[in-house]
Tab-separated table of C-alpha atoms and ligand atoms in Angstrom:
chain	number	residue	atom	x	y	z
F	4	MET	CA	13.780	-16.899	16.433
F	5	PRO	CA	15.662	-14.166	14.484
F	6	ASP	CA	14.022	-10.776	14.695
F	7	PRO	CA	13.272	-9.391	11.187
F	8	HIS	CA	14.335	-5.780	10.734
F	9	VAL	CA	13.812	-3.308	7.923
F	10	ALA	CA	17.448	-2.774	6.991
F	11	ALA	CA	17.041	-0.517	3.966
F	12	VAL	CA	14.310	0.900	1.730
F	13	GLY	CA	14.098	2.584	-1.651
F	14	THR	CA	11.632	3.656	-4.300
F	15	SER	CA	11.622	4.881	-7.852
F	16	PRO	CA	9.765	8.045	-8.770
F	17	PHE	CA	5.994	7.410	-8.824
F	18	GLY	CA	3.732	8.575	-11.648
F	19	ARG	CA	3.740	8.545	-15.406
F	20	THR	CA	7.373	7.989	-16.421
F	21	GLU	CA	9.425	7.027	-19.449
F	22	LEU	CA	11.176	4.333	-17.391
F	23	THR	CA	10.623	0.616	-18.016
F	24	GLY	CA	9.771	-1.704	-15.142
F	25	ARG	CA	13.369	-2.835	-14.754
F	26	ASP	CA	14.605	0.775	-14.724
F	27	LEU	CA	12.058	1.669	-12.059
F	28	PHE	CA	13.368	-1.270	-10.050
F	29	SER	CA	16.971	-0.145	-10.528
F	30	ALA	CA	16.132	3.279	-9.137
F	31	ALA	CA	14.578	1.723	-6.027
F	32	VAL	CA	17.533	-0.646	-5.459
F	33	ALA	CA	20.050	2.165	-5.957
F	34	GLU	CA	18.399	4.219	-3.235
F	35	ALA	CA	18.159	1.300	-0.797
F	36	PHE	CA	21.826	0.289	-1.103
F	37	GLU	CA	23.368	3.753	-1.429
F	38	GLY	CA	26.226	4.000	1.062
F	39	GLY	CA	25.664	0.423	2.287
F	40	PRO	CA	26.974	-2.994	1.309
F	41	ASP	CA	26.564	-4.185	-2.264
F	42	PRO	CA	23.377	-6.264	-2.831
F	43	ALA	CA	25.506	-9.271	-3.792
F	44	GLU	CA	27.163	-9.218	-0.344
F	45	VAL	CA	23.935	-9.542	1.620
F	46	VAL	CA	20.841	-10.588	-0.363
F	47	ASP	CA	20.046	-14.303	0.038
F	48	ALA	CA	16.705	-14.352	-1.796
F	49	MET	CA	14.209	-12.079	-3.539
F	50	TYR	CA	10.436	-11.879	-3.916
F	51	VAL	CA	8.932	-9.597	-6.538
F	52	GLY	CA	5.344	-8.341	-6.258
F	53	ASN	CA	3.959	-7.737	-9.734
F	54	GLN	CA	0.328	-7.592	-10.782
F	55	SER	CA	0.204	-8.141	-14.499
F	56	GLU	CA	2.321	-9.258	-17.415
F	57	SER	CA	-0.032	-7.405	-19.742
F	58	TYR	CA	1.692	-4.033	-19.201
F	59	GLU	CA	5.109	-5.059	-20.522
F	60	HIS	CA	4.455	-8.590	-21.831
F	61	GLN	CA	6.869	-9.833	-19.215
F	62	ILE	CA	6.705	-12.677	-16.744
F	63	MET	CA	9.691	-14.222	-14.939
F	64	TYR	CA	10.082	-10.881	-13.206
F	65	GLY	CA	11.767	-12.566	-10.243
F	66	THR	CA	14.619	-13.980	-12.295
F	67	LEU	CA	14.829	-10.923	-14.530
F	68	LEU	CA	15.173	-8.409	-11.699
F	69	ALA	CA	17.652	-10.538	-9.748
F	70	GLU	CA	19.881	-10.653	-12.811
F	71	TRP	CA	19.282	-6.943	-13.387
F	72	CYS	CA	20.720	-6.030	-9.980
F	73	GLY	CA	23.680	-8.411	-10.122
F	74	LEU	CA	22.133	-11.294	-8.193
F	75	ARG	CA	22.286	-13.882	-10.936
F	76	HIS	CA	22.270	-17.003	-8.785
F	77	VAL	CA	20.078	-15.715	-5.980
F	78	PRO	CA	16.687	-17.488	-5.797
F	79	SER	CA	14.005	-15.025	-6.824
F	80	GLU	CA	10.361	-15.403	-7.694
F	81	ARG	CA	7.371	-13.317	-8.676
F	82	VAL	CA	4.487	-13.078	-6.211
F	83	GLU	CA	0.973	-12.417	-7.499
F	84	GLY	CA	-2.082	-11.251	-5.576
F	85	CYS	CA	-3.161	-8.188	-7.554
F	86	ALA	CA	-2.627	-5.097	-5.389
F	87	ALA	CA	-1.565	-7.172	-2.373
F	88	ALA	CA	1.446	-8.566	-4.262
F	89	GLY	CA	3.860	-6.147	-2.577
F	90	ALA	CA	2.815	-7.057	0.961
F	91	LEU	CA	2.819	-10.738	0.049
F	92	ALA	CA	6.449	-10.320	-1.059
F	93	LEU	CA	7.215	-8.548	2.224
F	94	ARG	CA	5.516	-11.284	4.219
F	95	HIS	CA	7.525	-13.999	2.472
F	96	ALA	CA	10.734	-12.085	3.194
F	97	VAL	CA	9.809	-11.666	6.856
F	98	GLU	CA	8.951	-15.335	7.239
F	99	ASP	CA	12.220	-16.437	5.601
F	100	VAL	CA	14.246	-14.295	8.002
F	101	ARG	CA	12.187	-15.306	11.019
F	102	SER	CA	12.676	-18.964	10.244
F	103	GLY	CA	16.435	-18.485	10.240
F	104	ARG	CA	16.614	-19.919	6.727
F	105	ARG	CA	17.803	-16.607	5.263
F	106	ASP	CA	19.736	-13.705	6.789
F	107	ALA	CA	18.516	-11.025	4.382
F	108	VAL	CA	15.761	-11.087	1.764
F	109	LEU	CA	14.872	-8.343	-0.694
F	110	ALA	CA	11.129	-7.744	-0.983
F	111	CYS	CA	10.419	-5.904	-4.216
F	112	GLY	CA	7.433	-4.586	-6.125
F	113	VAL	CA	7.209	-3.136	-9.588
F	114	GLU	CA	4.484	-2.105	-12.016
F	115	LYS	CA	4.638	-0.253	-15.323
F	116	MET	CA	0.941	0.577	-15.430
F	117	THR	CA	0.890	3.467	-17.869
F	118	ALA	CA	2.228	1.347	-20.730
F	119	GLY	CA	-1.308	0.718	-22.063
F	120	GLY	CA	-2.972	3.919	-20.876
F	121	THR	CA	-5.997	4.015	-18.584
F	122	ALA	CA	-7.884	1.520	-20.780
F	123	GLY	CA	-5.038	-0.983	-20.589
F	124	ALA	CA	-4.791	-0.633	-16.825
F	125	THR	CA	-8.572	-0.947	-16.404
F	126	ASN	CA	-8.569	-4.116	-18.470
F	127	ALA	CA	-5.569	-5.596	-16.644
F	128	LEU	CA	-7.117	-4.842	-13.262
F	129	SER	CA	-10.434	-6.449	-14.207
F	130	ALA	CA	-8.571	-9.778	-14.360
F	131	ALA	CA	-8.660	-9.685	-10.548
F	132	PHE	CA	-12.412	-10.361	-10.646
F	133	ASP	CA	-14.095	-13.717	-11.180
F	134	ARG	CA	-14.206	-14.315	-14.930
F	135	ALA	CA	-17.267	-16.528	-14.803
F	136	LEU	CA	-19.352	-14.344	-12.510
F	137	GLU	CA	-18.153	-10.732	-12.711
F	138	GLN	CA	-15.660	-9.863	-15.447
F	139	ARG	CA	-18.069	-10.588	-18.251
F	140	SER	CA	-20.643	-8.181	-16.886
F	141	GLY	CA	-18.155	-5.377	-17.461
F	142	VAL	CA	-17.235	-4.495	-13.885
F	143	THR	CA	-14.111	-2.417	-13.244
F	144	ALA	CA	-12.170	-1.648	-10.067
F	145	PRO	CA	-13.904	1.738	-9.633
F	146	SER	CA	-17.357	0.216	-10.211
F	147	GLN	CA	-16.706	-2.572	-7.702
F	148	TYR	CA	-15.580	-0.126	-5.017
F	149	ALA	CA	-18.502	2.130	-5.905
F	150	LEU	CA	-20.805	-0.671	-4.734
F	151	LEU	CA	-19.087	-0.583	-1.350
F	152	ALA	CA	-19.325	3.202	-1.259
F	153	GLN	CA	-23.015	3.256	-2.158
F	154	ARG	CA	-23.827	0.791	0.587
F	155	TYR	CA	-21.684	2.704	3.107
F	156	LEU	CA	-23.342	6.035	2.319
F	157	HIS	CA	-26.724	4.316	2.630
F	158	ASP	CA	-25.964	2.636	5.964
F	159	THR	CA	-24.067	5.425	7.766
F	160	ASP	CA	-24.228	9.204	8.185
F	161	ALA	CA	-21.347	9.627	5.716
F	162	THR	CA	-21.779	11.839	2.661
F	163	GLU	CA	-19.836	12.348	-0.554
F	164	ARG	CA	-18.397	15.467	1.106
F	165	ASP	CA	-16.954	13.307	3.892
F	166	LEU	CA	-15.251	11.072	1.335
F	167	ALA	CA	-13.977	14.208	-0.425
F	168	ARG	CA	-12.311	15.303	2.811
F	169	ILE	CA	-10.288	12.077	2.805
F	170	ALA	CA	-9.014	12.903	-0.695
F	171	VAL	CA	-8.135	16.445	0.401
F	172	LYS	CA	-6.184	15.163	3.428
F	173	ASN	CA	-4.269	12.640	1.360
F	174	HIS	CA	-3.397	15.183	-1.320
F	175	ALA	CA	-2.130	17.505	1.439
F	176	ASN	CA	0.052	14.707	2.824
F	177	ALA	CA	1.328	13.876	-0.662
F	178	ALA	CA	2.221	17.517	-1.227
F	179	ALA	CA	4.713	17.068	1.626
F	180	ASN	CA	6.067	13.758	0.300
F	181	PRO	CA	8.814	14.037	-2.331
F	182	ARG	CA	8.053	10.471	-3.435
F	183	ALA	CA	4.416	11.198	-4.272
F	184	GLN	CA	2.804	11.199	-7.712
F	185	PHE	CA	0.567	14.197	-6.953
F	186	GLN	CA	2.585	16.778	-5.068
F	187	ARG	CA	-0.266	19.214	-5.086
F	188	GLU	CA	-3.037	20.023	-2.660
F	189	THR	CA	-6.695	20.120	-3.574
F	190	ASP	CA	-9.907	21.261	-1.880
F	191	VAL	CA	-13.297	19.767	-1.173
F	192	GLU	CA	-15.096	21.704	-3.912
F	193	THR	CA	-12.586	20.544	-6.543
F	194	VAL	CA	-13.092	16.953	-5.458
F	195	LEU	CA	-16.887	17.274	-5.447
F	196	ASP	CA	-16.887	19.013	-8.853
F	197	SER	CA	-14.704	16.354	-10.484
F	198	ASP	CA	-16.352	13.902	-12.890
F	199	TYR	CA	-17.991	10.744	-11.672
F	200	VAL	CA	-15.949	7.674	-12.556
F	201	SER	CA	-18.532	5.340	-11.021
F	202	PRO	CA	-21.054	7.045	-8.695
F	203	PRO	CA	-20.583	7.987	-5.940
F	204	LEU	CA	-16.832	7.827	-6.686
F	205	LYS	CA	-15.397	10.736	-8.634
F	206	LEU	CA	-11.994	11.310	-10.234
F	207	PHE	CA	-10.501	12.560	-6.969
F	208	ASP	CA	-11.900	9.611	-4.994
F	209	CYS	CA	-9.736	7.257	-7.066
F	210	ALA	CA	-6.091	6.265	-6.894
F	211	PRO	CA	-4.366	7.060	-10.163
F	212	VAL	CA	-2.639	4.814	-12.687
F	213	THR	CA	1.021	4.782	-11.614
F	214	ASP	CA	4.408	3.530	-12.737
F	215	GLY	CA	6.651	2.711	-9.811
F	216	ALA	CA	8.856	0.330	-7.866
F	217	ALA	CA	9.721	-0.067	-4.197
F	218	VAL	CA	12.093	-2.359	-2.317
F	219	VAL	CA	12.507	-3.266	1.342
F	220	LEU	CA	15.480	-5.262	2.590
F	221	VAL	CA	14.348	-7.483	5.465
F	222	ALA	CA	17.273	-8.761	7.505
F	223	ASN	CA	18.244	-10.199	10.841
F	224	ALA	CA	19.836	-7.844	13.369
F	225	ASP	CA	23.418	-8.603	12.292
F	226	VAL	CA	22.861	-7.774	8.647
F	227	ALA	CA	20.656	-4.781	9.501
F	228	ALA	CA	23.533	-3.393	11.595
F	229	ARG	CA	25.650	-3.214	8.439
F	230	PHE	CA	23.260	-0.559	7.144
F	231	ASP	CA	23.585	1.584	10.262
F	232	ASP	CA	25.032	4.874	9.028
F	233	GLY	CA	25.695	6.180	12.517
F	234	ASP	CA	22.817	8.636	12.380
F	235	ASP	CA	21.388	7.252	15.600
F	236	ARG	CA	18.119	6.159	14.011
F	237	PRO	CA	16.073	3.591	15.918
F	238	PRO	CA	16.083	0.115	14.354
F	239	VAL	CA	12.716	-0.748	12.784
F	240	ARG	CA	11.384	-4.236	13.458
F	241	VAL	CA	8.662	-6.129	11.644
F	242	ALA	CA	6.911	-7.113	14.844
F	243	GLY	CA	3.692	-8.604	13.487
F	244	VAL	CA	2.268	-10.094	10.320
F	245	GLY	CA	-1.313	-11.072	9.562
F	246	ALA	CA	-3.219	-12.336	6.559
F	247	GLY	CA	-6.875	-12.678	5.663
F	248	ALA	CA	-9.059	-13.512	2.703
F	249	ASN	CA	-12.637	-13.372	1.467
F	250	ASN	CA	-14.634	-14.391	-1.595
F	251	ILE	CA	-13.198	-13.149	-4.855
F	252	GLY	CA	-16.658	-11.861	-5.832
F	253	VAL	CA	-18.426	-9.113	-3.911
F	254	ALA	CA	-21.900	-10.675	-4.300
F	255	ASP	CA	-21.869	-12.589	-1.037
F	256	ARG	CA	-19.853	-10.141	1.052
F	257	ASN	CA	-20.536	-7.842	3.947
F	258	LEU	CA	-20.008	-4.653	1.937
F	259	THR	CA	-19.464	-2.345	4.898
F	260	PHE	CA	-17.194	-4.433	7.106
F	261	VAL	CA	-13.949	-5.684	5.615
F	262	GLU	CA	-13.721	-8.958	7.482
F	263	GLY	CA	-10.447	-10.173	5.939
F	264	ALA	CA	-8.716	-6.920	6.863
F	265	HIS	CA	-10.067	-7.195	10.402
F	266	GLU	CA	-8.603	-10.679	10.719
F	267	ALA	CA	-5.275	-9.676	9.195
F	268	ALA	CA	-4.885	-6.608	11.412
F	269	THR	CA	-5.910	-8.527	14.534
F	270	GLU	CA	-3.367	-11.254	13.807
F	271	ALA	CA	-0.629	-8.675	13.216
F	272	TYR	CA	-1.505	-6.795	16.432
F	273	ASP	CA	-1.458	-10.045	18.422
F	274	GLU	CA	1.923	-11.085	17.049
F	275	ALA	CA	3.370	-7.659	17.779
F	276	GLY	CA	1.800	-7.462	21.232
F	277	VAL	CA	0.080	-4.153	20.468
F	278	GLU	CA	-3.471	-2.879	20.230
F	279	ALA	CA	-5.152	-0.567	17.766
F	280	ALA	CA	-4.785	2.277	20.271
F	281	ASP	CA	-0.996	1.943	20.072
F	282	VAL	CA	-0.872	2.611	16.326
F	283	ASP	CA	0.661	6.033	15.609
F	284	ILE	CA	0.521	5.898	11.838
F	285	ALA	CA	-1.382	3.636	9.458
F	286	GLU	CA	-0.913	3.215	5.749
F	287	VAL	CA	-4.158	1.589	4.697
F	288	HIS	CA	-5.133	0.556	1.199
F	289	ASP	CA	-6.997	3.708	0.107
F	290	ALA	CA	-7.348	2.714	-3.542
F	291	PHE	CA	-10.563	4.720	-3.261
F	292	THR	CA	-11.515	7.147	-0.509
F	293	ILE	CA	-14.169	4.742	0.738
F	294	SER	CA	-11.413	2.190	1.382
F	295	GLU	CA	-9.710	4.395	3.978
F	296	ALA	CA	-12.981	4.711	5.902
F	297	LEU	CA	-13.688	0.972	5.735
F	298	LEU	CA	-10.157	-0.064	6.685
F	299	ALA	CA	-9.983	2.334	9.630
F	300	GLU	CA	-13.009	0.505	10.989
F	301	ALA	CA	-11.766	-2.984	10.102
F	302	ALA	CA	-8.444	-2.327	11.859
F	303	GLY	CA	-10.188	-1.089	15.007
F	304	LEU	CA	-8.884	2.462	14.575
F	305	ALA	CA	-12.431	3.831	14.230
F	306	PRO	CA	-15.817	2.820	15.600
F	307	ARG	CA	-18.158	1.070	13.155
F	308	GLY	CA	-19.797	3.539	10.787
F	309	ARG	CA	-17.410	6.387	11.640
F	310	GLY	CA	-14.310	5.577	9.609
F	311	TYR	CA	-15.209	8.426	7.265
F	312	GLU	CA	-13.922	10.812	9.971
F	313	SER	CA	-10.313	9.823	9.183
F	314	ALA	CA	-9.560	13.249	7.718
F	315	LEU	CA	-10.521	15.063	10.909
F	316	PRO	CA	-7.882	15.958	13.512
F	317	PRO	CA	-7.910	13.238	16.195
F	318	ALA	CA	-9.533	15.533	18.779
F	319	GLU	CA	-12.550	16.140	16.505
F	320	ARG	CA	-13.325	12.508	15.747
F	321	SER	CA	-16.068	10.483	17.440
F	322	ASP	CA	-15.477	8.648	20.686
F	323	GLY	CA	-13.886	5.292	20.013
F	324	TRP	CA	-11.384	6.583	17.473
F	325	THR	CA	-7.685	6.145	18.159
F	326	ASP	CA	-5.235	9.040	17.627
F	327	THR	CA	-3.775	7.323	14.567
F	328	HIS	CA	-2.658	9.403	11.579
F	329	LEU	CA	-3.777	7.742	8.356
F	330	SER	CA	-2.033	7.733	4.978
F	331	THR	CA	0.700	10.191	5.925
F	332	SER	CA	2.429	9.378	2.616
F	333	GLY	CA	-0.598	10.657	0.698
F	334	GLY	CA	-1.796	7.075	0.415
F	335	LEU	CA	-2.600	5.233	-2.754
F	336	LYS	CA	-4.876	8.143	-3.570
F	337	ALA	CA	-2.129	10.719	-3.994
F	338	ARG	CA	1.257	9.098	-3.375
F	339	GLY	CA	0.248	6.774	-6.203
F	340	HIS	CA	-0.722	3.122	-6.648
F	341	PRO	CA	1.787	1.141	-8.757
F	342	ILE	CA	-0.114	-2.056	-8.024
F	343	GLY	CA	2.602	-4.633	-7.239
F	344	ALA	CA	4.778	-2.027	-5.490
F	345	THR	CA	2.127	-0.489	-3.270
F	346	GLY	CA	2.488	-2.750	-0.240
F	347	LEU	CA	6.216	-1.980	-0.155
F	348	ALA	CA	5.694	1.744	-0.664
F	349	GLN	CA	3.547	1.576	2.479
F	350	ALA	CA	6.492	0.031	4.339
F	351	VAL	CA	8.802	2.758	3.046
F	352	GLU	CA	6.504	5.402	4.542
F	353	ALA	CA	6.372	3.533	7.849
F	354	TYR	CA	10.168	3.277	7.893
F	355	GLU	CA	10.547	7.010	7.324
F	356	GLN	CA	7.983	7.853	10.004
F	357	LEU	CA	9.491	5.488	12.580
F	358	THR	CA	13.043	6.669	11.941
F	359	GLY	CA	12.024	10.330	12.016
F	360	THR	CA	13.203	10.850	8.444
F	361	ALA	CA	9.899	11.887	6.860
F	362	THR	CA	9.723	15.482	5.685
F	363	PRO	CA	8.922	17.771	8.638
F	364	GLU	CA	5.489	18.727	7.226
F	365	ARG	CA	4.220	15.156	7.435
F	366	GLN	CA	6.415	13.702	10.194
F	367	VAL	CA	4.328	12.410	13.102
F	368	ALA	CA	6.198	13.252	16.313
F	369	ASP	CA	7.498	10.308	18.343
F	370	ALA	CA	5.891	7.663	16.125
F	371	THR	CA	6.868	4.189	17.358
F	372	THR	CA	4.192	1.892	15.917
F	373	ALA	CA	2.941	1.636	12.342
F	374	LEU	CA	0.222	-0.489	10.764
F	375	LEU	CA	0.203	-1.409	7.069
F	376	ILE	CA	-2.819	-2.910	5.316
F	377	ASN	CA	-2.496	-3.971	1.681
F	378	GLU	CA	-5.381	-5.546	-0.258
F	379	GLY	CA	-5.728	-7.445	-3.510
F	380	GLY	CA	-8.903	-7.877	-5.535
F	381	VAL	CA	-11.943	-5.990	-4.317
F	382	ALA	CA	-11.370	-5.013	-0.690
F	383	ASP	CA	-10.301	-8.086	1.258
F	384	ALA	CA	-10.187	-10.821	-1.388
F	385	VAL	CA	-6.554	-11.032	-0.220
F	386	THR	CA	-5.346	-8.891	2.686
F	387	VAL	CA	-1.949	-8.664	4.365
F	388	ALA	CA	-1.218	-6.594	7.461
F	389	HIS	CA	2.153	-5.755	8.992
F	390	VAL	CA	2.976	-3.999	12.251
F	391	LEU	CA	6.337	-2.208	12.349
F	392	THR	CA	7.780	-0.910	15.613
F	393	THR	CA	10.911	0.748	16.898
S	412	COA	N1	-6.861	11.723	-8.891
S	412	COA	C1	-6.641	13.019	-9.217
S	412	COA	N2	-6.302	13.423	-10.455
S	412	COA	C2	-6.168	12.468	-11.381
S	412	COA	C3	-6.371	11.113	-11.113
S	412	COA	C4	-6.726	10.739	-9.795
S	412	COA	N3	-6.935	9.465	-9.486
S	412	COA	N4	-6.151	10.395	-12.231
S	412	COA	C5	-5.813	11.274	-13.183
S	412	COA	N5	-5.834	12.527	-12.669
S	412	COA	C6	-5.571	13.773	-13.390
S	412	COA	C7	-4.307	13.697	-14.215
S	412	COA	O1	-3.197	14.173	-13.488
S	412	COA	C8	-4.647	14.605	-15.356
S	412	COA	O2	-4.511	15.941	-14.928
S	412	COA	P1	-3.943	17.065	-15.928
S	412	COA	O3	-4.918	17.114	-17.050
S	412	COA	O4	-3.907	18.282	-15.062
S	412	COA	O5	-2.605	16.575	-16.352
S	412	COA	C9	-6.122	14.358	-15.578
S	412	COA	O6	-6.641	13.901	-14.316
S	412	COA	C10	-6.427	13.320	-16.649
S	412	COA	O7	-5.589	12.197	-16.408
S	412	COA	P2	-5.879	10.814	-17.137
S	412	COA	O8	-4.774	9.858	-16.779
S	412	COA	O9	-6.133	11.057	-18.588
S	412	COA	O10	-7.220	10.351	-16.434
S	412	COA	P3	-8.198	9.220	-16.869
S	412	COA	O11	-9.552	9.802	-16.964
S	412	COA	O12	-7.662	8.473	-18.061
S	412	COA	O13	-8.131	8.209	-15.612
S	412	COA	C11	-9.090	7.316	-13.614
S	412	COA	C12	-8.668	8.587	-14.381
S	412	COA	C13	-9.591	7.710	-12.258
S	412	COA	C14	-10.195	6.571	-14.388
S	412	COA	C15	-7.839	6.378	-13.497
S	412	COA	O14	-6.840	7.055	-12.787
S	412	COA	C16	-8.179	5.075	-12.819
S	412	COA	O15	-8.635	4.140	-13.455
S	412	COA	N6	-7.925	4.974	-11.498
S	412	COA	C17	-8.232	3.775	-10.742
S	412	COA	C18	-7.064	2.835	-10.804
S	412	COA	C19	-7.429	1.537	-10.139
S	412	COA	O16	-8.506	1.001	-10.306
S	412	COA	N7	-6.502	0.978	-9.369
S	412	COA	C20	-6.701	-0.273	-8.693
S	412	COA	C21	-7.491	-0.094	-7.478
S	412	COA	S1	-7.719	-1.623	-6.623
């Protein structure tokens, strides 16, 4: 079975930009292929993660972006799964290469979220909830995650201050990440003093609205070798993939244990032949600070009820925690959350960490194993996990 490698990665700037979706995509492709072969020489297929046509009144993003980067006759399709769309695109690319059917597949994600302002993004995101049961009662993404946070604060020793510490850590990481939307640090008091969006979640507990694109070229070893620039970087393999799901509605869910993410991470660990304790860095889907705590637990990085300690240095966390560094990119919280591109932006961070090319301030020494968890809908309605190793 061919071994899928991450051959090349690229992103656009993240944040509020003047760029259209296709221009964001162009920026990401230009970075990925700079100094390497032309896309037309190597790309056999494309998958494009994209949440909503409402931002730019555009579907057919697969075909459009293939044409836009000179791949007119290359099969390309849009993948939809709300915020998990990027990891779904990555998973399809990995499976195509593993099967031997394709030598190199471009996994892409793009979202032009700011086109309709915060109200437009809130409305577009609410389409991820069940129309019959939840949308019509006026729920939003922050209010859905606030339910999880309320239950978590009720059931555990965690406080709003603990969640604030997660935001502070992720802003500090983002300040060291040139790709990040918020390249500024913050402090606990600023987070706690920020306005409630949906209690207990405040402005700084939330991921922002973000324009952005990211691409990851998944290739077999022969094609990946064509991108070797002689810098002696270790090859990065996609060693494990996992997927999970849950109800679309939160009504009948375990609110404090993200079962779908647990299943996805476990499957990815098993495929890769690793355990949670082996994970050096994890990019988990911290759309809200509570999510980082919940996903640390679901992935077995933290003991149940203690995921909120993710911002503490490993030596100060409770027994049962691994030494994993979480959201070294700044996470969705501060690197930014361009919905369809997020799962691929996570892979870009893992690639930089595993190849030792992250900025020195956030580089984790000797990182060899990375976990990615990307979710769509509320928490684990759709979850995809990848394990990348050197
Ligand atoms: N964290 C920190 N600061 C933020 C922020 C965030 N999430 N979102 C916006 N800001 C800052 C802006 O930079 C701006 O600062 P400035 O005045 O210094 O320039 C200020 O807050 C106002 O920005 P604005 O975009 O007008 O904020 P808003 O009130 O319209 O939107 C949220 C804030 C939190 C409601 C919006 O970002 C949001 O809806 N986030 C959640 C997105 C989401 O649900 N994603 C899907 C998850 S599954």
